[in-house]
PDB file of C-alpha atoms in Angstrom:
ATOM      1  CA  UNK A  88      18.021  14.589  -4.966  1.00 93.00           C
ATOM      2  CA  UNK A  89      19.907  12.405  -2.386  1.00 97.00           C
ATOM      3  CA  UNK A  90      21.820  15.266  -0.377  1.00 96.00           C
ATOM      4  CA  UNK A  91      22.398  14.384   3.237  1.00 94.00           C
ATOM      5  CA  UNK A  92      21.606  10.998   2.345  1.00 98.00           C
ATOM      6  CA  UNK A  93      25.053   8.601   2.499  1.00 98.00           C
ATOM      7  CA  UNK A  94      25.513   5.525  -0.250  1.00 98.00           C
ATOM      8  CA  UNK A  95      27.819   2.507   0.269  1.00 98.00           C
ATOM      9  CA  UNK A  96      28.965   0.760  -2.454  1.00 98.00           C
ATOM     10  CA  UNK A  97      30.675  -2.617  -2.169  1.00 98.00           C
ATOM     11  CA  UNK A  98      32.801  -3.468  -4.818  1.00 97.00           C
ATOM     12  CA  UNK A  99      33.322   0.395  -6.046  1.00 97.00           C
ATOM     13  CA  UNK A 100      36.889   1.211  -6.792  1.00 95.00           C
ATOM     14  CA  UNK A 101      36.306   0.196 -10.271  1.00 93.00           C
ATOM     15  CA  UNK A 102      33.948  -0.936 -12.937  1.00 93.00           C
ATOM     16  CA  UNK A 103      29.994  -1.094 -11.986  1.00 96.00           C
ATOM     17  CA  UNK A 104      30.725  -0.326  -8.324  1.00 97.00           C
ATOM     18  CA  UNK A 105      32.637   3.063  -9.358  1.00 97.00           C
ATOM     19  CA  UNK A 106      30.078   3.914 -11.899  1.00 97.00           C
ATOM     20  CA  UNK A 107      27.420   3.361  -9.590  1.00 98.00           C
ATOM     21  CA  UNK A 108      29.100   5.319  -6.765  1.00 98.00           C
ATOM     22  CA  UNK A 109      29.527   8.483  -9.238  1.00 98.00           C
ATOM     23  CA  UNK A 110      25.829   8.358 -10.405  1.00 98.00           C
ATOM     24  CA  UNK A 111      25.070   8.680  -6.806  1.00 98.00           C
ATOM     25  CA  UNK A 112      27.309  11.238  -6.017  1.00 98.00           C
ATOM     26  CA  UNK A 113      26.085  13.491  -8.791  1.00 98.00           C
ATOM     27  CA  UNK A 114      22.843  13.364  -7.087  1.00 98.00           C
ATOM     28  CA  UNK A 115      24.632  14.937  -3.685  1.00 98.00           C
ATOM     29  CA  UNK A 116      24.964  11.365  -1.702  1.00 98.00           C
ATOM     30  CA  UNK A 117      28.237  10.964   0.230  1.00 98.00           C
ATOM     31  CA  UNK A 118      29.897   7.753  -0.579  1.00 98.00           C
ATOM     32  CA  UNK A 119      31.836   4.644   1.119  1.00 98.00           C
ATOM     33  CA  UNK A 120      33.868   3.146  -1.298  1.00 98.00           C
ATOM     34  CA  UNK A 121      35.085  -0.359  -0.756  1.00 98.00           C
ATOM     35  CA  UNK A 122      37.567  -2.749  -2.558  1.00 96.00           C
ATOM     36  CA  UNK A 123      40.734  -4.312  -3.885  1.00 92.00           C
ATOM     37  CA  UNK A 124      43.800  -1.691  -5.712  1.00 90.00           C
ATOM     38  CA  UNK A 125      43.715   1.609  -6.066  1.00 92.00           C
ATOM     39  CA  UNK A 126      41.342   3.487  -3.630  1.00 96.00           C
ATOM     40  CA  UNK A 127      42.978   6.947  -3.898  1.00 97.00           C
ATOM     41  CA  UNK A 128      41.988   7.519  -7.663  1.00 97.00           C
ATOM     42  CA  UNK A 129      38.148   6.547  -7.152  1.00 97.00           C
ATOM     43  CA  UNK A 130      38.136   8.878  -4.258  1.00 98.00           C
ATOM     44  CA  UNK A 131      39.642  11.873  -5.777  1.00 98.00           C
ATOM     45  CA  UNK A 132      36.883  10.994  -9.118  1.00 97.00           C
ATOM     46  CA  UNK A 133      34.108  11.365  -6.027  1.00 98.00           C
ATOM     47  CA  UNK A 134      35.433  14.130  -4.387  1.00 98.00           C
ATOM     48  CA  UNK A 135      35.218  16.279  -7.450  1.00 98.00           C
ATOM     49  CA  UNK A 136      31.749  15.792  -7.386  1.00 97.00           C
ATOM     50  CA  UNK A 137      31.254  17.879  -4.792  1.00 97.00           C
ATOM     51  CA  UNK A 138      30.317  15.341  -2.449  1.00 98.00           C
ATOM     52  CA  UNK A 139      32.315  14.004   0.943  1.00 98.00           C
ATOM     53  CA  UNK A 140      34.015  10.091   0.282  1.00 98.00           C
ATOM     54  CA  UNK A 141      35.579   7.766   2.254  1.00 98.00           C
ATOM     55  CA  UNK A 142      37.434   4.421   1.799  1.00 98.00           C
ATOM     56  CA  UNK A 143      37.300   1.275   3.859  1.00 98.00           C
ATOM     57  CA  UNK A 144      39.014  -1.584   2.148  1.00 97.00           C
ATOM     58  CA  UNK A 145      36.803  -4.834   4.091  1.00 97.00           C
ATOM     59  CA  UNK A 146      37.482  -7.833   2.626  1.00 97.00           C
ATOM     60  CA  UNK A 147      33.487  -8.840   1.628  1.00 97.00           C
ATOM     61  CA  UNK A 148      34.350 -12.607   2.060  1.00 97.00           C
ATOM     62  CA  UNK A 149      34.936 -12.074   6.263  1.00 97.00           C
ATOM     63  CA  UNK A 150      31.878 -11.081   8.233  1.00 98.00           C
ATOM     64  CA  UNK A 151      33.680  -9.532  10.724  1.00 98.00           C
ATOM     65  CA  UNK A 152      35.226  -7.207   8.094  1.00 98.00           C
ATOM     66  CA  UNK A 153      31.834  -6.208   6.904  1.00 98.00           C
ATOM     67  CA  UNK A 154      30.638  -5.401  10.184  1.00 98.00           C
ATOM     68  CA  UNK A 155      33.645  -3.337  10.701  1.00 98.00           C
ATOM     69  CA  UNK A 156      33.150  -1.170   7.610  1.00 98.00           C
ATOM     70  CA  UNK A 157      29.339  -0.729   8.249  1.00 98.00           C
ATOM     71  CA  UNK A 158      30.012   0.591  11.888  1.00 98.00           C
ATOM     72  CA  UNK A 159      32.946   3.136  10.116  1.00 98.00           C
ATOM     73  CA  UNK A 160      30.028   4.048   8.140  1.00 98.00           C
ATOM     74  CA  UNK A 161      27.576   4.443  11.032  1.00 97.00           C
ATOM     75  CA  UNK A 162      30.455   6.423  12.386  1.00 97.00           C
ATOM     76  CA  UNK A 163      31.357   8.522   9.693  1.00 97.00           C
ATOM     77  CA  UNK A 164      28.313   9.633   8.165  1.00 97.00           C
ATOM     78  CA  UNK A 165      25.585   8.641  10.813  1.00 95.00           C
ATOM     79  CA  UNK A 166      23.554   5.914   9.098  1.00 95.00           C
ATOM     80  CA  UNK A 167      24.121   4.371   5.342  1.00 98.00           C
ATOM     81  CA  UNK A 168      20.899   5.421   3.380  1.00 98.00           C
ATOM     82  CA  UNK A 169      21.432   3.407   0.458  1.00 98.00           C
ATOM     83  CA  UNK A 170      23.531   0.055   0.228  1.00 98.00           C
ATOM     84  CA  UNK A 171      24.433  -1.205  -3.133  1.00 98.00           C
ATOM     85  CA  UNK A 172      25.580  -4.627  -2.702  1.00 98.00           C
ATOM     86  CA  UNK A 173      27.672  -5.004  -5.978  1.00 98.00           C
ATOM     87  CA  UNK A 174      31.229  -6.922  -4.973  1.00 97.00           C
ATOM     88  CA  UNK A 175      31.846  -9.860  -7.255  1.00 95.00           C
ATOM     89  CA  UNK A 176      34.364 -12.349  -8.081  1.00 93.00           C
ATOM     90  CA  UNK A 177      34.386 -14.946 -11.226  1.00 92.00           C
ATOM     91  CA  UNK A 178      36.037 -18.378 -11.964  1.00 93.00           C
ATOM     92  CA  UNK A 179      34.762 -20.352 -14.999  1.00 92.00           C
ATOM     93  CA  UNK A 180      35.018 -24.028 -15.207  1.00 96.00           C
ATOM     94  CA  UNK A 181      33.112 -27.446 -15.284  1.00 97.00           C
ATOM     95  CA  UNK A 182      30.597 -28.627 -11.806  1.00 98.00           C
ATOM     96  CA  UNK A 183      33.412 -31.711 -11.819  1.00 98.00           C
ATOM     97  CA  UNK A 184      36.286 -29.782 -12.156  1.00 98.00           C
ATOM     98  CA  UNK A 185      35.297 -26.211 -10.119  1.00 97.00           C
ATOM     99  CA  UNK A 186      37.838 -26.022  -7.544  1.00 98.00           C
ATOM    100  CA  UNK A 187      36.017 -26.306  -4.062  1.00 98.00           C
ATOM    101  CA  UNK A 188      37.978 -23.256  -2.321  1.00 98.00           C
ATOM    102  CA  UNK A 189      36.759 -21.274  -4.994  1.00 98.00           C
ATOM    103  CA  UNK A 190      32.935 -22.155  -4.948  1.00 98.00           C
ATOM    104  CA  UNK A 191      32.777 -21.167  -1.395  1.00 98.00           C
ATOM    105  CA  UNK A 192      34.670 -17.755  -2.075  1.00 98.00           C
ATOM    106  CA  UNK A 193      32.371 -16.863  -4.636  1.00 98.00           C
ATOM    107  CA  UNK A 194      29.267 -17.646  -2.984  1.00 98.00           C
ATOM    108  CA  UNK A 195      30.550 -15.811   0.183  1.00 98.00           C
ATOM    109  CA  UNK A 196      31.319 -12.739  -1.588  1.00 98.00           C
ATOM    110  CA  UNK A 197      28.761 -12.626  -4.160  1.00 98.00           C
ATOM    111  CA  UNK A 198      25.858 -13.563  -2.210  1.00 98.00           C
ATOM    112  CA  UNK A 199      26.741 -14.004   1.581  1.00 98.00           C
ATOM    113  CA  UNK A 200      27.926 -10.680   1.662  1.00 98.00           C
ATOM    114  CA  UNK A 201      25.029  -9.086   0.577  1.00 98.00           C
ATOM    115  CA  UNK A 202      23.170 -10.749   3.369  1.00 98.00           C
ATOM    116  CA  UNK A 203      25.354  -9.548   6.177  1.00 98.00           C
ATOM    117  CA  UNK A 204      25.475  -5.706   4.624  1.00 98.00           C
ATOM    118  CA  UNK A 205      22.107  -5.908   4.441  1.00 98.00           C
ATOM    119  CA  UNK A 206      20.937  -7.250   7.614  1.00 98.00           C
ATOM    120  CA  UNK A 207      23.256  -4.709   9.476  1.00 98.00           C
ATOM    121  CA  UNK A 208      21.907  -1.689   7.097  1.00 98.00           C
ATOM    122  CA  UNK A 209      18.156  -2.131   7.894  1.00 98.00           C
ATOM    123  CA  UNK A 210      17.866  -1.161  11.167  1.00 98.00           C
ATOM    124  CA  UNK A 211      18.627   2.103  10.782  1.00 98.00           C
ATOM    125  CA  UNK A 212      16.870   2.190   7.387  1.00 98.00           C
ATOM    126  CA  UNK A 213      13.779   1.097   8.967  1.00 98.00           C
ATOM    127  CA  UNK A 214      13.977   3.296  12.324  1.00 98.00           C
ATOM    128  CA  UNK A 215      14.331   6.529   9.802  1.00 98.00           C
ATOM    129  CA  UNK A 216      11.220   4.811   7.556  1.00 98.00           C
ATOM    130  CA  UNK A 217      13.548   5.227   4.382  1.00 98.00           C
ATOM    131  CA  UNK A 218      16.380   2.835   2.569  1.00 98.00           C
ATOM    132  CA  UNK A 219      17.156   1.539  -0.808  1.00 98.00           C
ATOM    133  CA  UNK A 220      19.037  -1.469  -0.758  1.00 98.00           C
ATOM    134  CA  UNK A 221      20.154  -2.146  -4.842  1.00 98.00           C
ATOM    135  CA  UNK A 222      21.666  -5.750  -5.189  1.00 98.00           C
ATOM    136  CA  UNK A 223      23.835  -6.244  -8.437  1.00 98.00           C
ATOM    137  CA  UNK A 224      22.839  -9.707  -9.571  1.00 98.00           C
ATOM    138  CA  UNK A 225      23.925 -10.048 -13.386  1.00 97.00           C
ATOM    139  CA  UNK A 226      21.400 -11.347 -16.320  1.00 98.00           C
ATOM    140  CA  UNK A 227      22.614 -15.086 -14.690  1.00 97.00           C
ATOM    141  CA  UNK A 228      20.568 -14.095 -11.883  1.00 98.00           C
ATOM    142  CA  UNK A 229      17.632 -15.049 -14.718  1.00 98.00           C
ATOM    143  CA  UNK A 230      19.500 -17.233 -17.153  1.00 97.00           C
ATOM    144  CA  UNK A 231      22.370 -19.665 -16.774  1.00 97.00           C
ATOM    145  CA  UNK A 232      25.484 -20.764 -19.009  1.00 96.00           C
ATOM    146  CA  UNK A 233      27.926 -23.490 -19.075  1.00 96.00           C
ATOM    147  CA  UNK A 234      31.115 -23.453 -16.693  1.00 96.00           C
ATOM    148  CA  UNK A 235      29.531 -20.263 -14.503  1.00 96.00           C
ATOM    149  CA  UNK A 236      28.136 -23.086 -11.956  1.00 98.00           C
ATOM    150  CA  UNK A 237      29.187 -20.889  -8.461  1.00 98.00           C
ATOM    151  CA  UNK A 238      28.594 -17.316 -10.120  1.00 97.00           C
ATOM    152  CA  UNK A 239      24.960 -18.029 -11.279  1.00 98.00           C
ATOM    153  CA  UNK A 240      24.442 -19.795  -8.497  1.00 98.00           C
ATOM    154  CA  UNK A 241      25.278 -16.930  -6.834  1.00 98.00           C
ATOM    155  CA  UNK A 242      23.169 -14.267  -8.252  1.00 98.00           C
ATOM    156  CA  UNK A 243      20.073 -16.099  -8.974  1.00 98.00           C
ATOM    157  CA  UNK A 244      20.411 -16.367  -4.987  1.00 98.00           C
ATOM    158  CA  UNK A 245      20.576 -12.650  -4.981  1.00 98.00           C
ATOM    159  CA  UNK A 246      17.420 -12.201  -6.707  1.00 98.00           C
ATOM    160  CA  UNK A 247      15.718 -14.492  -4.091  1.00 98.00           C
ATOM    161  CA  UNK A 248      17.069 -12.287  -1.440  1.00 98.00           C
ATOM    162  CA  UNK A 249      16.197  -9.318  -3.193  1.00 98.00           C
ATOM    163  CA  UNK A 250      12.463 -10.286  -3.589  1.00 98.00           C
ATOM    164  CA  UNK A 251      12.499 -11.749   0.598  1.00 99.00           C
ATOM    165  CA  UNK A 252      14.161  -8.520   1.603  1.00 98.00           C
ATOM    166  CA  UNK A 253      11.556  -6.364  -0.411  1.00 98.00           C
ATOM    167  CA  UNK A 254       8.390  -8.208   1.129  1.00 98.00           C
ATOM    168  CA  UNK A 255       9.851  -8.310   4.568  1.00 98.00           C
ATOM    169  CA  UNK A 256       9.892  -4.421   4.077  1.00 98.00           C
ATOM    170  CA  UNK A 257       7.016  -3.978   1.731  1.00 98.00           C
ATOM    171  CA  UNK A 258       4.614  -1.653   4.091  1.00 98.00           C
ATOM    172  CA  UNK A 259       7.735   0.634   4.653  1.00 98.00           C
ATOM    173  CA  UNK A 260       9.751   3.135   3.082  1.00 98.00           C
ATOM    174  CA  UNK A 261      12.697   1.020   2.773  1.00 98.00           C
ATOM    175  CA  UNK A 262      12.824  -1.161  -0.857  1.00 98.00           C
ATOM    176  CA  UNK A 263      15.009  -3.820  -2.208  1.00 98.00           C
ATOM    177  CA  UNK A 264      15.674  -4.031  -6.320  1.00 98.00           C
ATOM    178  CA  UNK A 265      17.810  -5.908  -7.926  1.00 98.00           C
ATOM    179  CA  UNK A 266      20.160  -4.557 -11.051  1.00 98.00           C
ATOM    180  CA  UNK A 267      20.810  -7.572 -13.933  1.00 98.00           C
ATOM    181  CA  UNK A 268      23.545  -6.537 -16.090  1.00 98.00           C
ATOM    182  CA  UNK A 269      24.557  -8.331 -19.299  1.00 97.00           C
ATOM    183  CA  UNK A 270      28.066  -7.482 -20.716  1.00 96.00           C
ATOM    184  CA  UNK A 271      29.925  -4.699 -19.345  1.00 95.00           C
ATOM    185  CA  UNK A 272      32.748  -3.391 -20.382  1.00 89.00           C
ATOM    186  CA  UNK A 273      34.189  -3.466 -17.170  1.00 87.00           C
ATOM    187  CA  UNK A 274      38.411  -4.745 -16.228  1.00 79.00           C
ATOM    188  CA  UNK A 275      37.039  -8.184 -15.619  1.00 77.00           C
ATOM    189  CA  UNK A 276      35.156  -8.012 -18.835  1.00 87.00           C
ATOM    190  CA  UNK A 277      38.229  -6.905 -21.151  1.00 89.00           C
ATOM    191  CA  UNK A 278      40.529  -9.295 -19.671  1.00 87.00           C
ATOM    192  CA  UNK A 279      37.816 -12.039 -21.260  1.00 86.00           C
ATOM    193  CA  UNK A 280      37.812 -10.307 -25.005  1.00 92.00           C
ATOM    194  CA  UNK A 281      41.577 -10.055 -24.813  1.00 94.00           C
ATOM    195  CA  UNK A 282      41.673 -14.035 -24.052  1.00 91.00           C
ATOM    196  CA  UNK A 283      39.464 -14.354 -26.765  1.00 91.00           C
ATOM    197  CA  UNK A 284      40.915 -11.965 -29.288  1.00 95.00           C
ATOM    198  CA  UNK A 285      44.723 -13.672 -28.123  1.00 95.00           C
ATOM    199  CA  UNK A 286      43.266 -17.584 -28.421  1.00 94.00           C
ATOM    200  CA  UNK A 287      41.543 -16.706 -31.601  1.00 94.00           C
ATOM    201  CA  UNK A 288      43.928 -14.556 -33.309  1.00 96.00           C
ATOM    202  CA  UNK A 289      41.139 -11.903 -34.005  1.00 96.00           C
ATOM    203  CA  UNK A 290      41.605  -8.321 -32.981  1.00 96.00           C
ATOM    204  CA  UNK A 291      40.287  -6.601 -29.972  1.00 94.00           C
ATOM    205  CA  UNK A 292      37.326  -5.286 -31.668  1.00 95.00           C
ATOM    206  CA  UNK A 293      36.260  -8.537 -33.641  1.00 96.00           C
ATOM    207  CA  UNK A 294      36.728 -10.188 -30.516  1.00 95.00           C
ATOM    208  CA  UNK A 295      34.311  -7.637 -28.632  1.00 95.00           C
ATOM    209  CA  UNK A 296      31.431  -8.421 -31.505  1.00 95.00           C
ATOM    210  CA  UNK A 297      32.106 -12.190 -31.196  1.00 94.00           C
ATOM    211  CA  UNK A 298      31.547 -11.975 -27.455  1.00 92.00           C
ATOM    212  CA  UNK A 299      28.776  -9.499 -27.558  1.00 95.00           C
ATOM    213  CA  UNK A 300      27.346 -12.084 -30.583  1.00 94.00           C
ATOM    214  CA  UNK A 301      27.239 -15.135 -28.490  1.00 91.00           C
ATOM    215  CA  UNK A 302      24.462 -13.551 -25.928  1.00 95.00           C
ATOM    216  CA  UNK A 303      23.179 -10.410 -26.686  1.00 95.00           C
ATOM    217  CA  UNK A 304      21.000  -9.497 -29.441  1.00 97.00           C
ATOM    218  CA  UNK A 305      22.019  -5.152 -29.140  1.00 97.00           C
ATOM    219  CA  UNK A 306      25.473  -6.006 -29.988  1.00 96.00           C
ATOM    220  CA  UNK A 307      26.588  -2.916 -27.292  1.00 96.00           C
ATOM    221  CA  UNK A 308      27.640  -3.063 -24.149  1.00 96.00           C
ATOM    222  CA  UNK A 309      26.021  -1.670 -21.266  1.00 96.00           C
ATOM    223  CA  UNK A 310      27.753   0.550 -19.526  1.00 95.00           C
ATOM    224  CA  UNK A 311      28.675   1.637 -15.805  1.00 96.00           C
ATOM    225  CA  UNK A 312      26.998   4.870 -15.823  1.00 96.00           C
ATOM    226  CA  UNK A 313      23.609   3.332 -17.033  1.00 97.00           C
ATOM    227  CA  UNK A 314      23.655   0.931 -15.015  1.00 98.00           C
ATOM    228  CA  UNK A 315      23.678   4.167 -11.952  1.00 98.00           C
ATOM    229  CA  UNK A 316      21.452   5.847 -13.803  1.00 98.00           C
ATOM    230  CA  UNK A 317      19.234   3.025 -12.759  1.00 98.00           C
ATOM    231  CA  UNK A 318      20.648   2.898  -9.448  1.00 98.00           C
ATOM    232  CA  UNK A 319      19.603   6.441  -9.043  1.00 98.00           C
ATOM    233  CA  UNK A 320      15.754   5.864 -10.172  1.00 98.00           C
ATOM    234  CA  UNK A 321      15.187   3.360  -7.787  1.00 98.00           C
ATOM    235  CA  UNK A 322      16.430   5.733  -5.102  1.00 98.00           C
ATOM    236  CA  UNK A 323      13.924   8.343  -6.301  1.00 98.00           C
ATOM    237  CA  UNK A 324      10.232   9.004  -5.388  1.00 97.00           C
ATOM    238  CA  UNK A 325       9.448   7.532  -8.646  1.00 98.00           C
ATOM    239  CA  UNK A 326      10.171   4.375  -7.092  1.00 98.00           C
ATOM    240  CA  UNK A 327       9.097   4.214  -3.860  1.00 98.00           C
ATOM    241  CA  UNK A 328       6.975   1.468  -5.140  1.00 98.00           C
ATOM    242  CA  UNK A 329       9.277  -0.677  -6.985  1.00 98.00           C
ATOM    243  CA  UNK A 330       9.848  -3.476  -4.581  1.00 98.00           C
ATOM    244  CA  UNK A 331      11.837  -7.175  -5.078  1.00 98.00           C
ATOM    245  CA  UNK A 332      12.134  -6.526  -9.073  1.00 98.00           C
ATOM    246  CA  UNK A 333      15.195  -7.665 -10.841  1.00 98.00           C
ATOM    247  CA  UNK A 334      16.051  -5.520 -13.670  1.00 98.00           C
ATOM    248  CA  UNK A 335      17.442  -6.378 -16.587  1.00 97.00           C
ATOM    249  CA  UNK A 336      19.952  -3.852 -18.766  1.00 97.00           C
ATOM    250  CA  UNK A 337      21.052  -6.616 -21.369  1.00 97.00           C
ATOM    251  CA  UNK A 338      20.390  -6.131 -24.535  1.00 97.00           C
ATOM    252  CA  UNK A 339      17.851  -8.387 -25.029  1.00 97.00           C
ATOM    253  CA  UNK A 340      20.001 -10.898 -23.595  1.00 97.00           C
ATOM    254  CA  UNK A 341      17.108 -12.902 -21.657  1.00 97.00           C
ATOM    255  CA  UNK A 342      14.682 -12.030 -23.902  1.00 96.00           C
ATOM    256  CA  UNK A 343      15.537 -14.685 -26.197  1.00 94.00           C
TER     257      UNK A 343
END
């Protein structure tokens, strides 16, 4: 479904980015990858789909860095077809005691970035009359909780700029959607149940249900490749009408 058509992921050499990036690639979309660690393993996972990969490692908190790696794209593949703005960083604590340094880091990588990807993708999205741009807010981009002041800051303002960056495209082929995940059973995620299961004195798995207990009602996890299963719908024809919606996969989670 997407061959010739070239995906950039933020975020992608693990967790939702990765899974994401693979959903894509089964369709036929070449990928840029982007992020921290390993790069060589996620490319080698892509590259066995059949598809052609590449790696640029910008650091999403420096404009200049994202301008760099959306030229290499330009370069690379000709134009990126579908951005997926999903690079994220966490810190947890009180409004009084959230370190300052790391407020601004997360707001510049988990929203800022998303607006300078985007705003250097749509030109050539709207010359060809065709883009997807998929912004990975989180289920705090509808709900909030206690000591995740920067982070759901953060992605409820990526749900605003998903809905302004739909309507300023809305009578052309290029759409803007937002993904809302609940738990994921991604690194980030495991390092949290094995805090909890270590604090606690529970095991891994009791410590999974607590977590999964506390917020959502399905008691599962979503996982990486649903989550690109969606990401693939909304770059199909059955969407070219889903504009500015955020999507929720979290079982039940805002529901409540």
């Amino acid at each position: 479904m997407l061959a010739n058509k070239t995906a950039l992921v933020t975020g992608s050499t693990s967790g939702i980015g990765l899974g994401i990036a693979k959903a894509l690639a089964r369709q036929g979309a070449n990928i840029v990858l982007n992020g921290f660690g390993d790069a060589d393993g996620p490319q080698a996972e892509i590259a066995a789909l059949g598809v052609k990969v590449t790696y640029h490692g910008a650091d999403m908190s420096k404009p200049a860095e994202i301008e760099a790696m959306m030229a290499f794209a330009a370069k690379t593949f000709g134009q990126v077809d579908i951005l997926v703005n999903n690079a994220g960083i966490q810190h947890v604590a009180r409004i009084e005691d959230f370190p300052v340094e790391r407020w601004d880091a997360i707001i510049a990588i988990n929203l800022t970035s998303a607006f300078h990807a985007s705003r250097l993708a749509l030109p050539a999205m709207q010359k060809a009359n065709w883009g997807r741009i998929i912004n990975v807010a989180s289920v705090h981009g509808l709900v909030g909780s206690a000591e995740k002041s920067a982070y759901v800051a953060a992605k409820h303002g990526i749900v605003g700029l998903t809905k302004v960056t739909a309507l300023e495209n809305a009578t052309t082929g290029v759409t803007c959607n937002a993904i809302c995940p609940g738990w994921v059973l991604t690194p980030l995620v495991q390092k949290q149940v094995d805090a909890k299961a270590a604090a606690l004195g529970i095991s891994n798995e009791d410590a999974k249900k607590q977590l999964l207990g506390e917020k959502e009602p399905s008691m599962q996890f979503t996982t990486p490749d649903e989550l690109g299963q969606l990401a693939v719908f909304f770059c199909s024809s059955a969407a070219n009408n889903v504009r500015g919606v955020a999507w929720n996969m979290d079982g039940g989670w805002a529901a409540q």
